[in-house]
Amino acid sequence: MHSIKDNIEQIRMNIEAAALKSGRKVSDVRLMAVTKTVDDARIMEAIDAGIDLIGENYVQEAQRKIEIIGNAVQWHFIGRLQTNKAKYAVRLFDMIHSVDRIALAAELDKRAKAAGCIIPILIEVNLSGETTKSGVPKDGVFDLVRQTAGLDNIAVEGLMTMPPWSDNPEDSRPYFAQLRALKEAIAAKQLIGVEMQELSMGMSADYEVAVEEGATIIRIGTSIFGERPL
Ligand SMILES: *Cc1c(COP(=O)(O)O)cnc(C)c1O
C-alpha cells in the first residue's frame, strides 16, 4: 500500500508528463481530490500533501466535513444535485460541476441571490447518451447555456463530463475531445455571463488522457485514497 502522499506525488508527476507531452502548462491543470466515503483523517492527510481542492458527491456528507475541515481548501460539488438541496449547496460549495437542467440552475440562482453571492457552475454534459448518466444531452447544451447565462447570480464557467466506464483510457479520448470542441464552440458565441474556461474531465482511470485533451480540473478518488467500500 502506498501512502496518500505517495499517491498524490505520483499523480502530480503523471499530470506533468501528460502536460509536457501535449504542450500544456502544468499550472493550468488543477488536481481535485474526490472524497466521497473518505474519512476526515485521510482527507487531512491529502491536504497536508498539498491538496487544495476537494470534490464531494453528497450535500449532507460534505456539510459535516466542511464544518470540521473548514474553508482553507476549496469545496466543489460533483454529484447529482436535487433541486431541494440547492439552498444548502450555494452556501457550502465554491463551484457546482453538475448543473444539467434549467430548473436546477434557476433554483441555484434564486438561492444564490438570497445568500448574496454568485455561484460558479459547470454544465454537465452526457456525451454517450447512456440513460443511467446524468448530464444534459449534447444537442441540449447550447440552449441550457443560453438560459443559464441570463441568470444574474450564476456564473457559467465551463463544462463537465463523465465518459462511459472502460478499462482502456484511450476509449475516453473522443469524449474529452468532444467536450473541448463544445466548450470552444460555446466560447466563440461570446455570451454575456458565460466564461467557458473550465473543462472538468478525467478520473483515476483516464486523467492523463484528459490532461492531453485539455482538462483544467481532474477529479481523482481511487488513485489517491484506494478503492471505496461498495
Ligand atoms: C467518484 C467520482 C470521481 C472519482 O472517481 P475515481 O475513479 O475514484 O477517481 C470523479 N468524478 C465524479 C463525478 C465522481 O462521482
PDB file of C-alpha atoms and ligand atoms in Angstrom:
ATOM      1  CA  MET A   1       0.000   0.000   0.000  1.00  0.00           C
ATOM      2  CA  HIS A   2       1.345   3.428  -0.943  1.00  0.00           C
ATOM      3  CA  SER A   3       0.614   6.372   1.310  1.00  0.00           C
ATOM      4  CA  ILE A   4      -1.830   9.085   0.274  1.00  0.00           C
ATOM      5  CA  LYS A   5       1.141  11.427  -0.047  1.00  0.00           C
ATOM      6  CA  ASP A   6       2.998   8.994  -2.360  1.00  0.00           C
ATOM      7  CA  ASN A   7      -0.127   8.600  -4.483  1.00  0.00           C
ATOM      8  CA  ILE A   8      -0.554  12.354  -4.848  1.00  0.00           C
ATOM      9  CA  GLU A   9       3.109  12.800  -5.766  1.00  0.00           C
ATOM     10  CA  GLN A  10       2.809  10.079  -8.413  1.00  0.00           C
ATOM     11  CA  ILE A  11      -0.331  11.659  -9.874  1.00  0.00           C
ATOM     12  CA  ARG A  12       1.342  15.076  -9.992  1.00  0.00           C
ATOM     13  CA  MET A  13       4.263  13.566 -11.920  1.00  0.00           C
ATOM     14  CA  ASN A  14       1.849  11.914 -14.336  1.00  0.00           C
ATOM     15  CA  ILE A  15      -0.029  15.190 -14.836  1.00  0.00           C
ATOM     16  CA  GLU A  16       3.258  16.933 -15.531  1.00  0.00           C
ATOM     17  CA  ALA A  17       4.264  14.307 -18.109  1.00  0.00           C
ATOM     18  CA  ALA A  18       0.871  14.500 -19.845  1.00  0.00           C
ATOM     19  CA  ALA A  19       1.001  18.315 -19.885  1.00  0.00           C
ATOM     20  CA  LEU A  20       4.515  18.283 -21.320  1.00  0.00           C
ATOM     21  CA  LYS A  21       3.537  15.748 -23.980  1.00  0.00           C
ATOM     22  CA  SER A  22       0.620  17.900 -25.133  1.00  0.00           C
ATOM     23  CA  GLY A  23       2.348  21.279 -24.889  1.00  0.00           C
ATOM     24  CA  ARG A  24       0.290  22.497 -21.938  1.00  0.00           C
ATOM     25  CA  LYS A  25       1.305  24.298 -18.778  1.00  0.00           C
ATOM     26  CA  VAL A  26       1.064  22.089 -15.716  1.00  0.00           C
ATOM     27  CA  SER A  27      -0.227  25.114 -13.780  1.00  0.00           C
ATOM     28  CA  ASP A  28      -3.357  25.081 -15.991  1.00  0.00           C
ATOM     29  CA  VAL A  29      -4.451  21.742 -14.516  1.00  0.00           C
ATOM     30  CA  ARG A  30      -5.957  21.526 -11.040  1.00  0.00           C
ATOM     31  CA  LEU A  31      -5.978  18.241  -9.149  1.00  0.00           C
ATOM     32  CA  MET A  32      -9.204  17.668  -7.234  1.00  0.00           C
ATOM     33  CA  ALA A  33      -9.288  15.009  -4.513  1.00  0.00           C
ATOM     34  CA  VAL A  34     -12.685  13.276  -4.593  1.00  0.00           C
ATOM     35  CA  THR A  35     -13.542  12.351  -1.024  1.00  0.00           C
ATOM     36  CA  LYS A  36     -16.925  10.602  -1.012  1.00  0.00           C
ATOM     37  CA  THR A  37     -16.822   7.941   1.766  1.00  0.00           C
ATOM     38  CA  VAL A  38     -13.300   9.083   2.784  1.00  0.00           C
ATOM     39  CA  ASP A  39     -12.910   9.885   6.484  1.00  0.00           C
ATOM     40  CA  ASP A  40     -11.676  13.183   7.879  1.00  0.00           C
ATOM     41  CA  ALA A  41      -8.215  11.942   8.916  1.00  0.00           C
ATOM     42  CA  ARG A  42      -7.450  10.719   5.395  1.00  0.00           C
ATOM     43  CA  ILE A  43      -8.759  13.933   3.870  1.00  0.00           C
ATOM     44  CA  MET A  44      -6.417  15.845   6.215  1.00  0.00           C
ATOM     45  CA  GLU A  45      -3.531  13.672   5.022  1.00  0.00           C
ATOM     46  CA  ALA A  46      -4.294  14.686   1.439  1.00  0.00           C
ATOM     47  CA  ILE A  47      -4.458  18.361   2.440  1.00  0.00           C
ATOM     48  CA  ASP A  48      -1.108  18.025   4.224  1.00  0.00           C
ATOM     49  CA  ALA A  49       0.273  16.625   0.962  1.00  0.00           C
ATOM     50  CA  GLY A  50      -0.787  19.802  -0.843  1.00  0.00           C
ATOM     51  CA  ILE A  51      -4.377  19.161  -1.958  1.00  0.00           C
ATOM     52  CA  ASP A  52      -6.327  22.456  -2.034  1.00  0.00           C
ATOM     53  CA  LEU A  53      -9.431  21.366  -3.957  1.00  0.00           C
ATOM     54  CA  ILE A  54     -11.924  18.759  -2.754  1.00  0.00           C
ATOM     55  CA  GLY A  55     -14.877  17.233  -4.590  1.00  0.00           C
ATOM     56  CA  GLU A  56     -17.905  15.832  -2.780  1.00  0.00           C
ATOM     57  CA  ASN A  57     -20.952  13.973  -4.145  1.00  0.00           C
ATOM     58  CA  TYR A  58     -23.433  14.305  -1.295  1.00  0.00           C
ATOM     59  CA  VAL A  59     -24.572  17.534   0.346  1.00  0.00           C
ATOM     60  CA  GLN A  60     -25.049  16.145   3.856  1.00  0.00           C
ATOM     61  CA  GLU A  61     -21.755  14.271   3.926  1.00  0.00           C
ATOM     62  CA  ALA A  62     -19.961  17.387   2.679  1.00  0.00           C
ATOM     63  CA  GLN A  63     -21.677  19.676   5.175  1.00  0.00           C
ATOM     64  CA  ARG A  64     -20.368  17.612   8.089  1.00  0.00           C
ATOM     65  CA  LYS A  65     -16.838  17.518   6.645  1.00  0.00           C
ATOM     66  CA  ILE A  66     -16.728  21.220   5.809  1.00  0.00           C
ATOM     67  CA  GLU A  67     -17.726  22.083   9.386  1.00  0.00           C
ATOM     68  CA  ILE A  68     -14.740  20.105  10.667  1.00  0.00           C
ATOM     69  CA  ILE A  69     -12.109  20.701   7.986  1.00  0.00           C
ATOM     70  CA  GLY A  70     -13.042  24.267   7.094  1.00  0.00           C
ATOM     71  CA  ASN A  71     -12.537  26.564   4.134  1.00  0.00           C
ATOM     72  CA  ALA A  72      -8.768  26.735   3.814  1.00  0.00           C
ATOM     73  CA  VAL A  73      -9.379  24.391   0.876  1.00  0.00           C
ATOM     74  CA  GLN A  74     -11.981  24.806  -1.872  1.00  0.00           C
ATOM     75  CA  TRP A  75     -15.009  22.517  -1.936  1.00  0.00           C
ATOM     76  CA  HIS A  76     -16.695  21.653  -5.219  1.00  0.00           C
ATOM     77  CA  PHE A  77     -19.923  19.695  -5.619  1.00  0.00           C
ATOM     78  CA  ILE A  78     -19.696  16.948  -8.260  1.00  0.00           C
ATOM     79  CA  GLY A  79     -22.677  14.673  -7.547  1.00  0.00           C
ATOM     80  CA  ARG A  80     -26.306  14.656  -8.613  1.00  0.00           C
ATOM     81  CA  LEU A  81     -27.939  17.691  -7.077  1.00  0.00           C
ATOM     82  CA  GLN A  82     -31.609  17.546  -6.118  1.00  0.00           C
ATOM     83  CA  THR A  83     -33.339  20.878  -6.604  1.00  0.00           C
ATOM     84  CA  ASN A  84     -34.425  20.937  -2.951  1.00  0.00           C
ATOM     85  CA  LYS A  85     -30.762  20.825  -1.849  1.00  0.00           C
ATOM     86  CA  ALA A  86     -29.783  23.892  -3.907  1.00  0.00           C
ATOM     87  CA  LYS A  87     -30.141  26.235  -0.947  1.00  0.00           C
ATOM     88  CA  TYR A  88     -27.527  24.299   1.032  1.00  0.00           C
ATOM     89  CA  ALA A  89     -25.282  23.812  -1.979  1.00  0.00           C
ATOM     90  CA  VAL A  90     -24.839  27.522  -2.715  1.00  0.00           C
ATOM     91  CA  ARG A  91     -23.712  28.161   0.856  1.00  0.00           C
ATOM     92  CA  LEU A  92     -21.384  25.174   1.116  1.00  0.00           C
ATOM     93  CA  PHE A  93     -19.608  24.988  -2.229  1.00  0.00           C
ATOM     94  CA  ASP A  94     -17.259  27.158  -4.277  1.00  0.00           C
ATOM     95  CA  MET A  95     -18.456  25.576  -7.525  1.00  0.00           C
ATOM     96  CA  ILE A  96     -21.176  23.158  -8.709  1.00  0.00           C
ATOM     97  CA  HIS A  97     -19.964  20.840 -11.520  1.00  0.00           C
ATOM     98  CA  SER A  98     -23.242  19.067 -12.205  1.00  0.00           C
ATOM     99  CA  VAL A  99     -25.846  21.528 -13.483  1.00  0.00           C
ATOM    100  CA  ASP A 100     -27.817  19.669 -16.157  1.00  0.00           C
ATOM    101  CA  ARG A 101     -31.268  21.256 -16.229  1.00  0.00           C
ATOM    102  CA  ILE A 102     -32.762  24.733 -16.205  1.00  0.00           C
ATOM    103  CA  ALA A 103     -34.951  24.054 -13.141  1.00  0.00           C
ATOM    104  CA  LEU A 104     -31.815  23.381 -11.094  1.00  0.00           C
ATOM    105  CA  ALA A 105     -29.999  26.416 -12.494  1.00  0.00           C
ATOM    106  CA  ALA A 106     -32.985  28.641 -11.718  1.00  0.00           C
ATOM    107  CA  GLU A 107     -33.168  27.351  -8.144  1.00  0.00           C
ATOM    108  CA  LEU A 108     -29.412  27.845  -7.629  1.00  0.00           C
ATOM    109  CA  ASP A 109     -29.772  31.381  -8.985  1.00  0.00           C
ATOM    110  CA  LYS A 110     -32.648  32.140  -6.605  1.00  0.00           C
ATOM    111  CA  ARG A 111     -30.791  30.720  -3.605  1.00  0.00           C
ATOM    112  CA  ALA A 112     -27.532  32.476  -4.504  1.00  0.00           C
ATOM    113  CA  LYS A 113     -29.431  35.752  -4.754  1.00  0.00           C
ATOM    114  CA  ALA A 114     -30.882  35.173  -1.275  1.00  0.00           C
ATOM    115  CA  ALA A 115     -27.400  34.364   0.070  1.00  0.00           C
ATOM    116  CA  GLY A 116     -25.937  37.449  -1.612  1.00  0.00           C
ATOM    117  CA  CYS A 117     -23.451  35.524  -3.735  1.00  0.00           C
ATOM    118  CA  ILE A 118     -22.772  34.478  -7.299  1.00  0.00           C
ATOM    119  CA  ILE A 119     -22.357  30.731  -7.643  1.00  0.00           C
ATOM    120  CA  PRO A 120     -19.894  29.460 -10.259  1.00  0.00           C
ATOM    121  CA  ILE A 121     -21.238  26.431 -12.125  1.00  0.00           C
ATOM    122  CA  LEU A 122     -20.268  23.982 -14.838  1.00  0.00           C
ATOM    123  CA  ILE A 123     -22.760  22.418 -17.222  1.00  0.00           C
ATOM    124  CA  GLU A 124     -22.607  18.608 -17.039  1.00  0.00           C
ATOM    125  CA  VAL A 125     -22.863  17.055 -20.482  1.00  0.00           C
ATOM    126  CA  ASN A 126     -23.918  13.461 -21.186  1.00  0.00           C
ATOM    127  CA  LEU A 127     -21.984  12.742 -24.389  1.00  0.00           C
ATOM    128  CA  SER A 128     -22.515   8.984 -24.506  1.00  0.00           C
ATOM    129  CA  GLY A 129     -26.300   9.056 -24.287  1.00  0.00           C
ATOM    130  CA  GLU A 130     -26.227   6.397 -21.542  1.00  0.00           C
ATOM    131  CA  THR A 131     -29.584   6.671 -19.809  1.00  0.00           C
ATOM    132  CA  THR A 132     -28.102   5.923 -16.372  1.00  0.00           C
ATOM    133  CA  LYS A 133     -25.876   9.004 -16.558  1.00  0.00           C
ATOM    134  CA  SER A 134     -26.852  12.485 -15.540  1.00  0.00           C
ATOM    135  CA  GLY A 135     -25.973  15.415 -17.749  1.00  0.00           C
ATOM    136  CA  VAL A 136     -27.694  17.367 -20.487  1.00  0.00           C
ATOM    137  CA  PRO A 137     -27.587  15.644 -23.903  1.00  0.00           C
ATOM    138  CA  LYS A 138     -25.146  17.159 -26.376  1.00  0.00           C
ATOM    139  CA  ASP A 139     -27.882  18.702 -28.502  1.00  0.00           C
ATOM    140  CA  GLY A 140     -29.332  20.491 -25.476  1.00  0.00           C
ATOM    141  CA  VAL A 141     -26.130  22.132 -24.259  1.00  0.00           C
ATOM    142  CA  PHE A 142     -26.397  25.399 -26.214  1.00  0.00           C
ATOM    143  CA  ASP A 143     -29.954  26.022 -25.046  1.00  0.00           C
ATOM    144  CA  LEU A 144     -29.098  25.313 -21.424  1.00  0.00           C
ATOM    145  CA  VAL A 145     -26.043  27.576 -21.541  1.00  0.00           C
ATOM    146  CA  ARG A 146     -28.087  30.352 -23.130  1.00  0.00           C
ATOM    147  CA  GLN A 147     -30.811  30.031 -20.488  1.00  0.00           C
ATOM    148  CA  THR A 148     -28.391  29.939 -17.544  1.00  0.00           C
ATOM    149  CA  ALA A 149     -26.416  32.867 -18.991  1.00  0.00           C
ATOM    150  CA  GLY A 150     -29.460  35.030 -18.337  1.00  0.00           C
ATOM    151  CA  LEU A 151     -29.440  34.278 -14.610  1.00  0.00           C
ATOM    152  CA  ASP A 152     -27.680  37.058 -12.664  1.00  0.00           C
ATOM    153  CA  ASN A 153     -26.453  35.048  -9.681  1.00  0.00           C
ATOM    154  CA  ILE A 154     -24.929  32.195 -11.647  1.00  0.00           C
ATOM    155  CA  ALA A 155     -21.562  32.321 -13.417  1.00  0.00           C
ATOM    156  CA  VAL A 156     -21.239  29.681 -16.138  1.00  0.00           C
ATOM    157  CA  GLU A 157     -17.528  28.797 -16.143  1.00  0.00           C
ATOM    158  CA  GLY A 158     -17.269  25.682 -18.275  1.00  0.00           C
ATOM    159  CA  LEU A 159     -18.300  22.092 -18.901  1.00  0.00           C
ATOM    160  CA  MET A 160     -18.022  18.746 -17.114  1.00  0.00           C
ATOM    161  CA  THR A 161     -18.405  15.187 -18.367  1.00  0.00           C
ATOM    162  CA  MET A 162     -18.042  11.552 -17.354  1.00  0.00           C
ATOM    163  CA  PRO A 163     -17.362   9.156 -20.248  1.00  0.00           C
ATOM    164  CA  PRO A 164     -18.678   5.568 -20.133  1.00  0.00           C
ATOM    165  CA  TRP A 165     -16.650   3.315 -17.858  1.00  0.00           C
ATOM    166  CA  SER A 166     -13.829   1.485 -19.613  1.00  0.00           C
ATOM    167  CA  ASP A 167     -10.549  -0.087 -18.547  1.00  0.00           C
ATOM    168  CA  ASN A 168      -8.859   1.422 -21.589  1.00  0.00           C
ATOM    169  CA  PRO A 169      -8.192   5.148 -21.061  1.00  0.00           C
ATOM    170  CA  GLU A 170      -7.978   5.700 -24.827  1.00  0.00           C
ATOM    171  CA  ASP A 171     -11.724   4.944 -25.025  1.00  0.00           C
ATOM    172  CA  SER A 172     -12.316   8.214 -23.160  1.00  0.00           C
ATOM    173  CA  ARG A 173     -10.296  10.352 -25.572  1.00  0.00           C
ATOM    174  CA  PRO A 174     -13.062  11.002 -28.136  1.00  0.00           C
ATOM    175  CA  TYR A 175     -15.405  12.142 -25.347  1.00  0.00           C
ATOM    176  CA  PHE A 176     -12.814  14.503 -23.896  1.00  0.00           C
ATOM    177  CA  ALA A 177     -12.069  15.897 -27.359  1.00  0.00           C
ATOM    178  CA  GLN A 178     -15.803  16.416 -27.961  1.00  0.00           C
ATOM    179  CA  LEU A 179     -16.209  18.290 -24.689  1.00  0.00           C
ATOM    180  CA  ARG A 180     -13.325  20.589 -25.564  1.00  0.00           C
ATOM    181  CA  ALA A 181     -14.779  21.248 -29.027  1.00  0.00           C
ATOM    182  CA  LEU A 182     -18.140  22.022 -27.437  1.00  0.00           C
ATOM    183  CA  LYS A 183     -16.503  24.425 -24.996  1.00  0.00           C
ATOM    184  CA  GLU A 184     -14.738  26.225 -27.823  1.00  0.00           C
ATOM    185  CA  ALA A 185     -17.919  26.455 -29.904  1.00  0.00           C
ATOM    186  CA  ILE A 186     -19.785  27.999 -26.954  1.00  0.00           C
ATOM    187  CA  ALA A 187     -16.920  30.370 -26.108  1.00  0.00           C
ATOM    188  CA  ALA A 188     -16.960  31.601 -29.720  1.00  0.00           C
ATOM    189  CA  LYS A 189     -20.524  32.859 -29.207  1.00  0.00           C
ATOM    190  CA  GLN A 190     -19.248  35.273 -26.545  1.00  0.00           C
ATOM    191  CA  LEU A 191     -22.428  35.178 -24.463  1.00  0.00           C
ATOM    192  CA  ILE A 192     -22.594  37.646 -21.602  1.00  0.00           C
ATOM    193  CA  GLY A 193     -22.331  35.823 -18.272  1.00  0.00           C
ATOM    194  CA  VAL A 194     -20.558  32.834 -19.820  1.00  0.00           C
ATOM    195  CA  GLU A 195     -16.830  32.338 -19.257  1.00  0.00           C
ATOM    196  CA  MET A 196     -16.079  28.837 -20.645  1.00  0.00           C
ATOM    197  CA  GLN A 197     -12.619  28.397 -19.186  1.00  0.00           C
ATOM    198  CA  GLU A 198     -13.017  25.166 -17.239  1.00  0.00           C
ATOM    199  CA  LEU A 199     -13.110  21.593 -18.525  1.00  0.00           C
ATOM    200  CA  SER A 200     -13.788  19.216 -15.635  1.00  0.00           C
ATOM    201  CA  MET A 201     -12.909  15.799 -17.029  1.00  0.00           C
ATOM    202  CA  GLY A 202     -10.741  12.795 -16.206  1.00  0.00           C
ATOM    203  CA  MET A 203     -10.847  10.439 -13.218  1.00  0.00           C
ATOM    204  CA  SER A 204      -8.461   7.807 -11.830  1.00  0.00           C
ATOM    205  CA  ALA A 205      -8.619   5.596 -14.917  1.00  0.00           C
ATOM    206  CA  ASP A 206      -8.200   8.234 -17.618  1.00  0.00           C
ATOM    207  CA  TYR A 207      -6.884  11.537 -16.223  1.00  0.00           C
ATOM    208  CA  GLU A 208      -3.680  11.553 -18.258  1.00  0.00           C
ATOM    209  CA  VAL A 209      -5.676  11.374 -21.493  1.00  0.00           C
ATOM    210  CA  ALA A 210      -7.953  14.104 -20.113  1.00  0.00           C
ATOM    211  CA  VAL A 211      -4.949  16.376 -19.483  1.00  0.00           C
ATOM    212  CA  GLU A 212      -3.746  15.763 -23.029  1.00  0.00           C
ATOM    213  CA  GLU A 213      -7.196  16.770 -24.304  1.00  0.00           C
ATOM    214  CA  GLY A 214      -7.380  19.999 -22.323  1.00  0.00           C
ATOM    215  CA  ALA A 215      -8.779  19.234 -18.852  1.00  0.00           C
ATOM    216  CA  THR A 216      -8.415  22.088 -16.365  1.00  0.00           C
ATOM    217  CA  ILE A 217      -9.798  20.137 -13.390  1.00  0.00           C
ATOM    218  CA  ILE A 218      -9.249  16.404 -12.992  1.00  0.00           C
ATOM    219  CA  ARG A 219     -11.297  14.582 -10.362  1.00  0.00           C
ATOM    220  CA  ILE A 220      -9.398  11.783  -8.620  1.00  0.00           C
ATOM    221  CA  GLY A 221     -10.675   9.491  -5.854  1.00  0.00           C
ATOM    222  CA  THR A 222      -9.423   5.913  -6.072  1.00  0.00           C
ATOM    223  CA  SER A 223      -5.872   6.689  -7.187  1.00  0.00           C
ATOM    224  CA  ILE A 224      -5.397   8.900  -4.123  1.00  0.00           C
ATOM    225  CA  PHE A 225      -7.344   7.079  -1.399  1.00  0.00           C
ATOM    226  CA  GLY A 226      -7.642   3.497  -2.715  1.00  0.00           C
ATOM    227  CA  GLU A 227     -10.820   1.583  -3.565  1.00  0.00           C
ATOM    228  CA  ARG A 228     -14.042   2.826  -1.983  1.00  0.00           C
ATOM    229  CA  PRO A 229     -16.222   0.428   0.011  1.00  0.00           C
ATOM    230  CA  LEU A 230     -19.274  -0.569  -2.073  1.00  0.00           C
TER     231      LEU A 230
HETATM  232  C1  LIG B   1     -16.386   9.350  -7.624  1.00  0.00           C
HETATM  233  C2  LIG B   1     -16.226  10.350  -8.700  1.00  0.00           C
HETATM  234  C3  LIG B   1     -14.951  10.663  -9.223  1.00  0.00           C
HETATM  235  C4  LIG B   1     -13.678   9.955  -8.810  1.00  0.00           C
HETATM  236  O1  LIG B   1     -13.618   8.693  -9.403  1.00  0.00           O
HETATM  237  P1  LIG B   1     -12.307   7.751  -9.251  1.00  0.00           P
HETATM  238  O2  LIG B   1     -12.468   6.784 -10.359  1.00  0.00           O
HETATM  239  O3  LIG B   1     -12.414   7.122  -7.894  1.00  0.00           O
HETATM  240  O4  LIG B   1     -11.116   8.602  -9.395  1.00  0.00           O
HETATM  241  C5  LIG B   1     -14.873  11.669 -10.176  1.00  0.00           C
HETATM  242  N1  LIG B   1     -15.966  12.323 -10.617  1.00  0.00           N
HETATM  243  C6  LIG B   1     -17.197  12.046 -10.140  1.00  0.00           C
HETATM  244  C7  LIG B   1     -18.365  12.813 -10.668  1.00  0.00           C
HETATM  245  C8  LIG B   1     -17.364  11.048  -9.184  1.00  0.00           C
HETATM  246  O5  LIG B   1     -18.607  10.771  -8.737  1.00  0.00           O
END
